[in-house]
Coordinates of C-alpha atoms and ligand atoms in Angstrom, one line a residue:
M1 CA 231.0 96.4 294.4
E2 CA 233.5 96.5 297.1
N3 CA 230.8 97.4 299.6
E4 CA 228.7 94.5 298.5
I5 CA 231.5 92.1 299.2
Q6 CA 232.1 93.7 302.6
E7 CA 228.4 93.5 303.5
A8 CA 228.4 89.8 302.5
R9 CA 231.1 88.8 305.0
P10 CA 230.1 88.0 308.5
L11 CA 231.0 90.5 311.2
N12 CA 234.3 89.9 313.0
F13 CA 234.4 89.8 316.7
L14 CA 235.3 93.5 317.1
E15 CA 232.5 94.6 314.8
K16 CA 230.1 92.5 316.9
I17 CA 231.3 94.2 320.1
I18 CA 231.0 97.6 318.6
E19 CA 227.5 97.0 317.1
D20 CA 226.4 95.6 320.4
D21 CA 227.8 98.6 322.3
L22 CA 226.1 101.0 319.9
A23 CA 222.8 99.2 320.1
N24 CA 222.8 99.2 323.9
G25 CA 223.7 102.9 324.2
R26 CA 227.1 102.2 325.7
V27 CA 229.0 104.5 323.4
P28 CA 229.2 108.2 324.4
N29 CA 227.7 110.4 321.7
N30 CA 227.2 107.2 319.7
T31 CA 230.7 108.0 318.3
I32 CA 233.2 105.2 318.0
V33 CA 236.7 106.5 318.7
T34 CA 239.7 104.2 318.1
R35 CA 243.4 105.0 318.0
F36 CA 246.5 103.7 316.3
P37 CA 249.3 104.0 318.9
P38 CA 252.7 103.3 317.4
E39 CA 255.8 103.8 319.4
P40 CA 258.1 105.9 317.3
N41 CA 261.1 103.6 317.8
G42 CA 261.3 102.3 314.2
Y43 CA 259.5 102.2 310.9
L44 CA 256.1 100.6 310.6
H45 CA 256.0 97.0 309.2
I46 CA 253.4 94.8 307.5
G47 CA 252.1 93.7 310.9
H48 CA 251.2 97.3 311.6
I49 CA 249.1 97.5 308.4
K50 CA 246.7 95.1 310.1
S51 CA 246.4 97.2 313.2
I52 CA 246.0 100.4 311.0
C53 CA 243.3 98.8 308.9
I54 CA 241.4 97.6 311.9
N55 CA 241.5 100.8 313.8
F56 CA 241.0 103.2 310.9
G57 CA 238.7 100.7 309.2
L58 CA 236.3 100.4 312.2
A59 CA 236.2 104.2 312.6
E60 CA 235.3 104.6 309.0
K61 CA 232.8 101.8 309.0
Y62 CA 230.9 103.2 312.0
H63 CA 231.4 106.8 311.1
G64 CA 233.5 107.5 314.1
R65 CA 237.1 108.6 314.2
C66 CA 240.6 107.2 314.7
H67 CA 243.3 109.0 316.4
L68 CA 247.0 108.8 315.6
R69 CA 248.8 108.6 318.9
L70 CA 252.6 108.5 318.9
D71 CA 253.4 106.6 322.0
D72 CA 256.6 108.4 322.8
T73 CA 257.5 107.5 326.4
N74 CA 261.0 106.1 325.7
P75 CA 263.1 109.0 324.6
A76 CA 266.2 106.9 324.4
K77 CA 264.9 105.0 321.4
E78 CA 262.7 107.5 319.7
D79 CA 263.3 109.8 316.9
M80 CA 261.6 112.4 314.7
E81 CA 262.6 110.5 311.6
Y82 CA 260.4 107.6 312.8
I83 CA 257.5 109.9 313.6
N84 CA 257.6 111.4 310.1
S85 CA 257.9 108.0 308.4
I86 CA 254.9 106.6 310.5
K87 CA 252.7 109.5 309.3
D88 CA 253.9 109.1 305.7
D89 CA 253.2 105.4 305.7
I90 CA 249.6 105.7 307.2
R91 CA 248.8 108.3 304.6
W92 CA 250.2 106.0 301.9
L93 CA 247.7 103.4 303.0
G94 CA 245.0 106.0 302.4
F95 CA 244.0 106.8 306.0
D96 CA 243.7 110.2 307.5
W97 CA 243.6 111.1 311.2
G98 CA 242.6 114.7 310.4
K99 CA 243.3 116.9 313.4
Y100 CA 243.4 114.0 315.8
E101 CA 247.2 113.8 316.0
F102 CA 248.3 113.2 319.6
Y103 CA 251.4 112.3 321.5
A104 CA 251.6 110.5 324.8
S105 CA 254.0 113.3 325.7
D106 CA 251.1 115.7 325.4
Y107 CA 249.9 114.2 328.6
Y108 CA 253.0 114.3 330.7
D109 CA 251.7 117.1 332.9
Q110 CA 248.4 115.3 333.5
L111 CA 250.1 112.0 334.1
Y112 CA 252.3 113.7 336.7
E113 CA 249.4 115.2 338.5
I114 CA 247.6 111.9 338.6
A115 CA 250.8 110.3 340.0
I116 CA 250.9 113.0 342.7
R117 CA 247.3 112.3 343.5
L118 CA 247.9 108.6 343.8
I119 CA 250.8 109.3 346.2
K120 CA 248.6 111.6 348.3
E121 CA 245.9 108.9 348.5
G122 CA 248.5 106.3 349.6
K123 CA 248.1 104.4 346.3
A124 CA 251.7 104.9 345.0
Y125 CA 255.1 104.9 346.5
V126 CA 258.7 105.5 345.7
D127 CA 260.7 102.3 345.6
D128 CA 264.5 102.0 345.9
L129 CA 264.8 98.4 344.8
S130 CA 267.1 97.8 341.9
A131 CA 265.6 96.3 338.7
E132 CA 267.0 93.0 339.6
E133 CA 265.7 93.0 343.2
M134 CA 262.3 94.1 341.9
K135 CA 262.2 91.1 339.6
E136 CA 263.1 88.9 342.5
Y137 CA 260.4 90.4 344.8
R138 CA 257.8 90.2 342.0
G139 CA 257.4 86.4 342.4
T140 CA 256.4 84.1 339.5
L141 CA 253.3 82.8 337.8
T142 CA 253.0 80.2 340.6
Q143 CA 254.4 82.1 343.5
P144 CA 253.1 85.4 344.9
G145 CA 255.4 88.3 345.2
R146 CA 256.7 90.0 348.3
N147 CA 256.2 93.5 349.5
S148 CA 259.1 95.9 348.9
P149 CA 260.7 97.1 352.1
Y150 CA 260.0 100.6 350.9
R151 CA 256.3 100.0 350.3
D152 CA 255.2 101.6 353.6
R153 CA 257.0 104.9 353.2
S154 CA 254.9 107.9 354.5
I155 CA 253.0 110.0 352.0
E156 CA 255.2 113.0 352.8
E157 CA 258.4 111.0 352.2
N158 CA 257.0 109.6 348.9
L159 CA 256.0 113.1 347.8
R160 CA 259.5 114.5 348.6
L161 CA 261.3 111.6 346.9
F162 CA 259.2 111.7 343.8
E163 CA 259.8 115.5 343.6
E164 CA 263.5 114.8 343.9
M165 CA 263.3 112.2 341.1
K166 CA 261.7 114.8 338.9
E167 CA 264.3 117.4 339.8
G168 CA 267.1 115.0 338.7
M169 CA 268.5 114.4 342.1
H170 CA 268.6 110.6 341.8
P171 CA 270.5 108.5 339.2
E172 CA 268.8 106.4 336.6
G173 CA 267.7 103.0 338.0
S174 CA 267.9 104.1 341.6
K175 CA 264.3 104.7 342.2
T176 CA 260.9 104.1 340.6
L177 CA 257.4 105.2 341.4
R178 CA 255.1 102.2 341.8
A179 CA 251.4 101.7 342.2
K180 CA 250.4 100.1 345.5
I181 CA 248.1 97.4 344.3
D182 CA 248.7 93.8 345.4
M183 CA 252.0 91.9 345.5
A184 CA 250.0 88.6 345.8
S185 CA 247.8 89.2 342.8
P186 CA 247.6 86.2 340.5
N187 CA 248.2 88.7 337.7
I188 CA 251.8 89.7 337.7
N189 CA 251.0 93.0 336.0
L190 CA 249.0 94.0 339.1
R191 CA 252.0 93.4 341.5
D192 CA 252.7 97.0 342.1
P193 CA 253.5 98.0 338.5
A194 CA 256.0 100.7 338.0
L195 CA 254.4 104.0 337.0
Y196 CA 257.5 106.1 336.5
R197 CA 261.2 105.6 336.0
I198 CA 264.2 107.9 335.8
K199 CA 265.7 108.5 332.4
F200 CA 268.2 111.2 331.6
A201 CA 267.5 111.5 327.9
T202 CA 266.5 114.4 325.6
H203 CA 263.0 113.7 324.4
P204 CA 262.3 114.5 320.7
R205 CA 259.3 116.7 321.8
T206 CA 259.7 117.7 325.4
G207 CA 263.5 118.1 325.3
D208 CA 265.0 118.1 328.7
K209 CA 261.9 119.2 330.6
W210 CA 261.6 115.7 332.2
C211 CA 264.0 113.2 333.5
I212 CA 261.2 110.9 334.7
Y213 CA 259.1 109.1 332.2
P214 CA 255.7 107.3 332.7
M215 CA 255.5 103.6 331.9
Y216 CA 253.3 102.1 329.2
D217 CA 250.7 100.5 331.6
F218 CA 250.2 103.9 333.2
T219 CA 250.4 106.1 330.1
H220 CA 248.4 104.1 327.6
P221 CA 245.1 103.7 329.4
I222 CA 245.1 107.2 330.7
S223 CA 245.9 108.6 327.2
D224 CA 243.0 106.6 325.9
A225 CA 240.8 108.0 328.7
I226 CA 241.9 111.6 328.1
E227 CA 241.2 111.3 324.3
G228 CA 237.8 109.7 324.8
I229 CA 238.8 106.4 323.1
T230 CA 235.8 104.0 323.2
H231 CA 237.5 100.9 321.9
S232 CA 241.2 100.5 322.6
I233 CA 242.3 97.7 320.2
C234 CA 245.6 96.0 320.6
T235 CA 247.4 92.7 320.0
L236 CA 247.0 89.6 322.1
E237 CA 250.2 90.1 324.1
F238 CA 248.5 92.9 326.0
E239 CA 245.7 90.6 327.2
D240 CA 247.5 90.0 330.5
H241 CA 247.9 93.8 330.9
R242 CA 244.1 94.4 330.7
P243 CA 243.7 94.3 334.5
A244 CA 246.4 97.0 334.8
Y245 CA 244.6 98.9 332.0
D246 CA 241.3 98.7 333.9
W247 CA 243.1 99.7 337.2
A248 CA 244.4 102.8 335.6
T249 CA 241.2 103.9 333.9
S250 CA 239.4 103.5 337.2
I251 CA 241.7 105.9 339.1
D252 CA 239.5 108.4 340.9
G253 CA 239.0 111.5 338.8
I254 CA 239.3 109.9 335.5
E255 CA 235.9 110.4 333.9
H256 CA 235.9 108.4 330.7
T257 CA 236.3 104.7 330.8
P258 CA 237.7 103.1 327.6
H259 CA 237.9 99.3 327.1
Q260 CA 240.7 97.3 325.7
Y261 CA 240.2 94.5 323.2
E262 CA 242.8 92.2 321.8
F263 CA 243.3 90.5 318.4
A264 CA 245.9 88.2 317.0
R265 CA 248.9 89.8 315.5
L266 CA 249.8 89.3 311.9
N267 CA 252.7 86.9 311.3
V268 CA 253.8 86.1 307.7
T269 CA 256.2 83.3 306.7
Y270 CA 259.7 84.4 305.7
L271 CA 259.2 87.8 307.4
L272 CA 260.6 89.2 310.6
M273 CA 258.2 91.6 312.2
S274 CA 259.9 93.1 315.2
K275 CA 261.2 96.6 315.1
R276 CA 264.1 95.6 317.3
R277 CA 265.3 93.0 314.8
L278 CA 264.7 95.2 311.8
L279 CA 266.8 97.9 313.5
Y280 CA 269.5 95.3 313.9
L281 CA 269.5 94.5 310.2
V282 CA 269.7 98.2 309.4
N283 CA 272.4 99.0 311.9
N284 CA 274.5 96.1 310.8
K285 CA 274.1 96.8 307.1
F286 CA 272.3 93.6 306.1
V287 CA 270.1 96.0 304.2
T288 CA 270.6 99.5 303.0
G289 CA 268.1 101.1 305.4
W290 CA 264.6 100.9 306.7
D291 CA 263.2 101.4 303.2
D292 CA 265.4 98.7 301.6
P293 CA 262.9 96.9 299.3
R294 CA 263.7 93.7 301.0
M295 CA 262.5 95.0 304.4
P296 CA 259.0 94.1 305.5
T297 CA 258.5 97.7 306.5
I298 CA 255.8 99.7 304.8
S299 CA 258.4 102.0 303.3
G300 CA 260.3 98.9 302.0
I301 CA 257.3 97.3 300.3
R302 CA 256.4 100.7 299.0
R303 CA 259.8 101.2 297.4
K304 CA 259.5 97.6 296.1
G305 CA 256.3 98.6 294.2
Y306 CA 253.6 97.0 296.3
S307 CA 250.3 98.9 296.1
P308 CA 248.4 100.0 299.2
E309 CA 245.3 98.4 297.8
S310 CA 246.9 95.0 297.6
M311 CA 248.1 95.2 301.2
K312 CA 244.6 96.2 302.4
D313 CA 243.2 93.3 300.4
F314 CA 245.7 91.0 302.0
V315 CA 244.9 92.0 305.6
S316 CA 241.2 91.8 304.9
R317 CA 241.6 88.3 303.6
V318 CA 243.6 87.3 306.7
G319 CA 240.7 88.6 308.8
V320 CA 240.5 89.5 312.4
A321 CA 240.7 86.7 314.9
K322 CA 241.8 86.0 318.4
V323 CA 244.1 83.1 317.6
E324 CA 247.7 83.6 316.6
G325 CA 248.7 82.0 313.3
M326 CA 251.1 82.2 310.5
V327 CA 250.0 83.5 307.1
D328 CA 251.7 82.3 304.0
Y329 CA 253.9 84.8 302.2
S330 CA 252.5 83.5 298.9
L331 CA 249.0 84.8 299.9
M332 CA 250.5 88.2 300.2
E333 CA 252.2 88.0 296.8
F334 CA 249.0 86.7 295.4
C335 CA 247.2 89.8 296.5
V336 CA 250.0 92.0 295.1
R337 CA 249.9 90.2 291.7
E338 CA 246.1 90.3 291.5
D339 CA 246.1 94.0 292.0
L340 CA 249.1 94.8 289.8
N341 CA 247.8 92.6 287.0
K342 CA 244.8 95.0 286.8
R343 CA 246.9 98.2 286.8
A344 CA 250.5 97.6 285.7
K345 CA 251.6 99.1 282.4
R346 CA 253.1 96.4 280.2
L347 CA 256.5 97.0 278.8
M348 CA 259.1 94.9 277.1
A349 CA 262.4 94.6 278.8
V350 CA 265.3 92.3 278.0
L351 CA 267.2 91.5 281.2
D352 CA 269.8 89.1 279.7
P353 CA 270.3 90.4 276.2
L354 CA 271.2 88.5 273.1
K355 CA 271.5 90.3 269.8
L356 CA 269.1 89.3 267.0
V357 CA 269.8 90.5 263.5
I358 CA 267.1 90.2 260.8
D359 CA 269.1 89.7 257.7
N360 CA 266.3 90.5 255.2
Y361 CA 265.0 93.6 257.0
P362 CA 266.1 96.9 255.4
E363 CA 268.9 98.6 257.2
G364 CA 267.9 102.0 258.7
Q365 CA 264.2 101.2 258.5
V366 CA 262.1 101.8 261.6
E367 CA 258.5 100.6 262.1
Y368 CA 256.3 101.4 265.0
F369 CA 254.0 98.9 266.5
E370 CA 251.1 99.5 268.9
A371 CA 251.6 97.7 272.2
E372 CA 248.8 97.3 274.6
N373 CA 249.4 99.1 277.9
N374 CA 247.3 96.5 279.7
P375 CA 245.4 93.6 278.2
E376 CA 243.3 93.4 281.3
D377 CA 242.1 97.0 280.8
P378 CA 241.1 98.1 277.3
E379 CA 240.8 101.7 278.6
A380 CA 244.5 101.7 279.4
G381 CA 245.3 102.3 275.7
T382 CA 248.4 101.6 273.8
H383 CA 251.9 103.0 273.2
S384 CA 254.2 102.5 270.2
V385 CA 257.3 100.5 270.2
A386 CA 260.1 100.9 267.6
F387 CA 261.1 97.9 265.5
T388 CA 264.4 97.8 263.6
R389 CA 266.8 95.4 261.9
E390 CA 268.8 94.8 265.1
L391 CA 267.0 93.8 268.2
Y392 CA 267.7 92.1 271.5
I393 CA 265.9 89.1 272.9
E394 CA 266.4 87.2 276.1
R395 CA 269.3 84.9 276.0
E396 CA 267.1 82.0 277.3
D397 CA 264.8 82.5 274.3
F398 CA 267.3 81.0 272.0
M399 CA 269.0 77.6 271.9
E400 CA 271.5 76.5 269.3
T401 CA 270.7 72.9 270.0
P402 CA 267.2 72.8 271.4
V403 CA 266.2 70.4 274.2
K404 CA 263.1 68.4 273.7
G405 CA 260.0 70.5 274.1
Y406 CA 261.7 73.8 273.5
H407 CA 259.4 76.0 271.4
R408 CA 261.4 79.2 271.3
L409 CA 263.9 80.2 268.8
Y410 CA 266.5 77.8 267.4
P411 CA 268.0 77.4 264.0
G412 CA 265.2 76.6 261.5
N413 CA 262.4 77.3 264.0
E414 CA 259.9 80.1 263.5
I415 CA 258.6 82.2 266.4
R416 CA 256.6 85.4 266.8
L417 CA 258.2 88.6 268.0
K418 CA 255.4 90.1 270.1
Y419 CA 253.4 92.7 268.3
A420 CA 255.7 92.5 265.2
Y421 CA 256.6 89.7 262.8
Y422 CA 257.4 86.0 262.6
V423 CA 261.1 85.3 262.4
T424 CA 263.0 82.1 261.6
A425 CA 266.6 81.6 263.0
V426 CA 269.2 81.0 260.4
K427 CA 272.7 81.0 262.1
V428 CA 274.7 82.3 264.9
D429 CA 277.8 84.5 265.4
K430 CA 280.3 83.3 268.0
D431 CA 283.2 84.9 269.7
E432 CA 286.7 83.3 270.0
D433 CA 285.5 81.3 273.1
G434 CA 282.6 79.9 271.3
N435 CA 279.9 82.1 273.0
I436 CA 277.0 83.1 270.9
V437 CA 277.1 86.9 270.4
A438 CA 274.3 87.2 267.8
V439 CA 271.6 85.2 266.2
H440 CA 270.7 85.8 262.5
C441 CA 267.2 85.3 261.3
T442 CA 264.9 86.2 258.5
Y443 CA 261.4 87.7 258.9
D444 CA 258.2 87.1 256.9
P445 CA 257.0 90.6 255.8
E446 CA 253.5 89.1 255.5
S447 CA 253.3 88.3 259.2
K448 CA 253.1 91.9 260.3
G449 CA 251.1 92.2 263.5
G450 CA 251.5 88.5 264.4
T451 CA 249.4 86.6 261.9
T452 CA 250.0 85.4 258.3
P453 CA 247.7 85.1 255.3
D454 CA 248.1 81.3 255.4
G455 CA 247.2 81.3 259.0
R456 CA 250.2 79.2 260.1
K457 CA 250.8 78.9 263.7
V458 CA 254.0 79.2 265.8
K459 CA 254.4 78.0 269.3
G460 CA 256.8 80.6 270.7
T461 CA 256.5 84.3 271.3
S462 CA 259.4 86.4 272.4
H463 CA 259.6 89.9 273.7
W464 CA 262.3 92.1 272.2
V465 CA 263.8 95.5 272.3
S466 CA 265.2 97.5 269.3
A467 CA 269.0 97.9 269.6
D468 CA 268.8 101.5 268.5
H469 CA 265.6 102.6 270.4
V470 CA 266.4 101.4 273.8
L471 CA 266.6 102.6 277.4
K472 CA 269.6 101.1 279.2
A473 CA 268.9 100.9 282.9
E474 CA 269.8 99.2 286.1
V475 CA 267.4 96.5 287.2
R476 CA 267.4 95.2 290.8
Q477 CA 266.1 91.7 291.1
Y478 CA 264.8 91.5 294.7
D479 CA 263.9 88.3 296.4
K480 CA 263.0 87.3 299.9
L481 CA 265.5 88.5 302.5
F482 CA 265.3 85.2 304.4
K483 CA 265.3 81.8 302.9
A484 CA 263.6 80.0 305.8
E485 CA 259.8 80.1 306.4
V486 CA 260.5 81.0 310.0
P487 CA 263.8 82.8 310.1
G488 CA 266.0 81.4 312.9
A489 CA 263.8 78.3 313.5
A490 CA 266.5 75.9 312.9
T491 CA 269.5 77.4 314.7
G492 CA 267.9 80.0 316.9
N493 CA 269.6 82.8 315.0
Y494 CA 267.7 84.5 312.2
L495 CA 270.9 85.8 310.7
D496 CA 271.7 82.2 309.7
D497 CA 268.8 82.2 307.3
I498 CA 269.6 85.3 305.4
N499 CA 269.2 84.7 301.7
P500 CA 272.5 85.5 300.0
D501 CA 270.7 86.0 296.7
S502 CA 268.1 88.5 298.0
L503 CA 269.4 91.1 295.5
V504 CA 270.8 90.5 292.1
V505 CA 271.7 93.6 290.3
I506 CA 271.6 93.8 286.5
P507 CA 273.7 96.8 285.8
E508 CA 272.4 97.3 282.2
A509 CA 269.1 95.8 281.1
Y510 CA 267.6 96.9 277.7
I511 CA 264.1 98.2 278.0
E512 CA 261.8 99.7 275.4
L513 CA 262.0 103.5 275.3
E514 CA 258.5 104.0 276.6
A515 CA 260.0 103.0 280.0
A516 CA 261.8 106.3 280.1
K517 CA 258.4 108.0 280.9
A518 CA 257.9 105.9 284.0
K519 CA 257.8 107.8 287.2
V520 CA 258.2 106.9 290.9
G521 CA 254.9 105.3 292.0
D522 CA 254.0 103.9 288.6
Y523 CA 253.2 100.2 288.4
L524 CA 254.9 98.3 285.6
Q525 CA 255.1 94.9 284.2
F526 CA 258.1 93.8 282.2
I527 CA 256.2 91.2 280.2
R528 CA 257.3 87.6 281.0
N529 CA 259.7 88.9 283.6
G530 CA 257.7 90.3 286.5
Y531 CA 256.3 93.4 288.1
Y532 CA 258.6 96.4 288.4
C533 CA 258.7 100.0 289.6
V534 CA 261.0 103.0 289.4
D535 CA 263.3 103.1 292.5
S536 CA 262.3 106.1 294.5
K537 CA 265.8 106.8 295.8
D538 CA 268.4 106.0 293.3
S539 CA 266.7 106.4 289.9
R540 CA 267.8 109.4 287.9
P541 CA 266.3 110.5 284.5
E542 CA 269.7 109.9 282.9
A543 CA 270.4 106.6 284.8
M544 CA 267.1 104.9 285.7
V545 CA 266.8 102.2 288.2
F546 CA 264.0 99.7 288.3
N547 CA 263.1 97.4 291.2
R548 CA 261.4 94.0 290.9
T549 CA 258.2 94.0 292.9
C550 CA 257.6 90.3 292.4
T551 CA 257.8 87.7 289.8
L552 CA 254.8 86.7 287.6
K553 CA 254.7 83.1 288.8
D554 CA 251.7 82.5 290.9
S555 CA 252.6 79.8 293.4
W556 CA 249.5 80.6 295.5
A557 CA 247.2 79.6 292.7
K558 CA 249.0 76.3 292.4
Q559 CA 248.8 75.8 296.1
K560 CA 245.1 76.6 296.1
K561 CA 244.5 74.1 293.3
K562 CA 246.4 71.5 295.4
M563 CA 244.1 72.3 298.4
G564 CA 241.1 72.0 296.1
L565 CA 240.0 75.7 296.5
Ligands
LIG1 P1 257.2 95.4 317.3 O1 257.0 94.2 318.2 O2 257.4 95.2 315.9 O3 258.3 96.4 317.8 P2 255.2 96.9 318.6 O4 254.0 96.1 319.0 O5 256.2 97.2 319.6 O6 255.9 96.2 317.4 P3 254.0 99.4 318.4 O7 254.6 100.6 317.7 O8 253.9 99.4 319.9 O9 254.9 98.2 317.9 O10 252.6 99.0 317.7 C1 251.6 99.9 317.4 C2 250.3 99.0 317.3 O11 250.5 98.1 316.2 C3 250.0 98.3 318.5 O12 248.7 98.4 318.8 C4 250.4 96.9 318.2 O13 249.6 96.0 318.9 C5 250.2 96.8 316.7 N1 251.0 95.8 316.1 C6 252.4 95.6 316.2 N2 252.8 94.5 315.5 C7 251.7 94.0 315.0 C8 251.4 92.8 314.1 N3 252.4 92.0 313.8 N4 250.2 92.6 313.8 C9 249.2 93.4 314.1 N5 249.3 94.5 314.9 C10 250.5 94.8 315.3
LIG2 MG1 256.6 98.1 321.3

């Protein structure tokens, strides 16, 4: 079924390129090789899901392979924790790189040799300009750059200085190795790009072996070439770097020539997708960590209860294009709801409890009713739920003095308790301050299972939990972390748009006992309340914690209706 749908959609521009390359014999061994190249300087976010699905998805579709390459050329910001989380998140999405796990740092020796060769051929030089001076010499989009006064050093001097850089004889920032290309090139990335810089930092994998590190525009294309990547797919901001990419892959002695293609990155309203900003939120404790359920990281949405299938569906609906745009958050939630609706186990949970006493129900009696695990899936079966004289219902499901149109419980009104009986409210108990502490009602024993012999109808149905057979648990009501569609659009500072109500904790919600069986990774629906999951970090068997994945309200459906879809 899924394949049929896939076949029905037109090819995207990357598929067209690949099919054309395959048809014209331009792919070595007819094997498509892509790569997903994250820099391990943070956790992956929702934007990365698009890149992962494109790269792994194309490899799958065309029976090729996709490499995982950790682009670890900035030891100051990189960390093993990030590497592990990246691998974990890709696996969670259901992709597997098999034995093709690579690190840019695997190629440091080869990159170094290529740099030496470039120096020997007069194609690279050691520059003493400071970063600031270099910027000034580089020129602008409208003005050509100027040659550095160090550009014409002799090959011998360049070799010696580069060796000294490698030996740690020069301080950080004092020297760089640059390609000698063209300071007047209309493309700024070709104005003698830096190939190496000095950095005294311990690298997560190579330790202290190096104190010079290769730059992205040098490392990335050559890594692609070494690995035999056929289609190097990245986001649009690298379009201007393509000439530098092509320069590097055409260095003498590099045998394989990969090609770079760019697609539009995924932007979603209300979300920030920049590892740098996400790191700021973590470091400054706006969230509890990279995997805080409010974070747009893969580990965050995972902990919040999103399914990998729903996110793959989401990025496939967004599609692959070359024009940047902003995707609506509600489309993402629509995909989450659509998937969870099919698979979430239904449970009754009372988040804001009000006691309901059935005066004519025998004290001490317990009845068990069969509750559907999922009305969308008959195969999902049922579970039993205990019914007793004292129950809890949601406080908002009762009104002492009903407003017009209120069909739930109020004195004299009859409603259905889901799966169980019809009840009619009789009176309330109040505390000294006049707050309602309990509602008394009577039940109709003939209405067992939700229908009566006389076929009378009721308008309201409430969910409920037995006061004696109950799991008391913490429930975390998560909402969007930012309250503006584009965080920071109004004031220039995204922190101004932090949603102060992004987390509301209910320390003790009352949930039917079946919930005690729920495990991390299970998809749940607390009926009428939303989708939930067991928190993977803080939940304990004796003190369970549930996270709200999303509410049940489907604003996207409304929006679609409005747009006439
Ligand atoms: P950030 O800007 O969030 O730090 P990045 O681009 O620096 O992200 P990398 O680790 O370098 O992150 O990205 C790995 C791959 O994921 C790259 O090919 C990059 O183009 C792609 N990618 C990053 N962000 C997005 C996004 N929002 N949508 C699609 N692809 C993305
Ligand atoms: Mg980056």
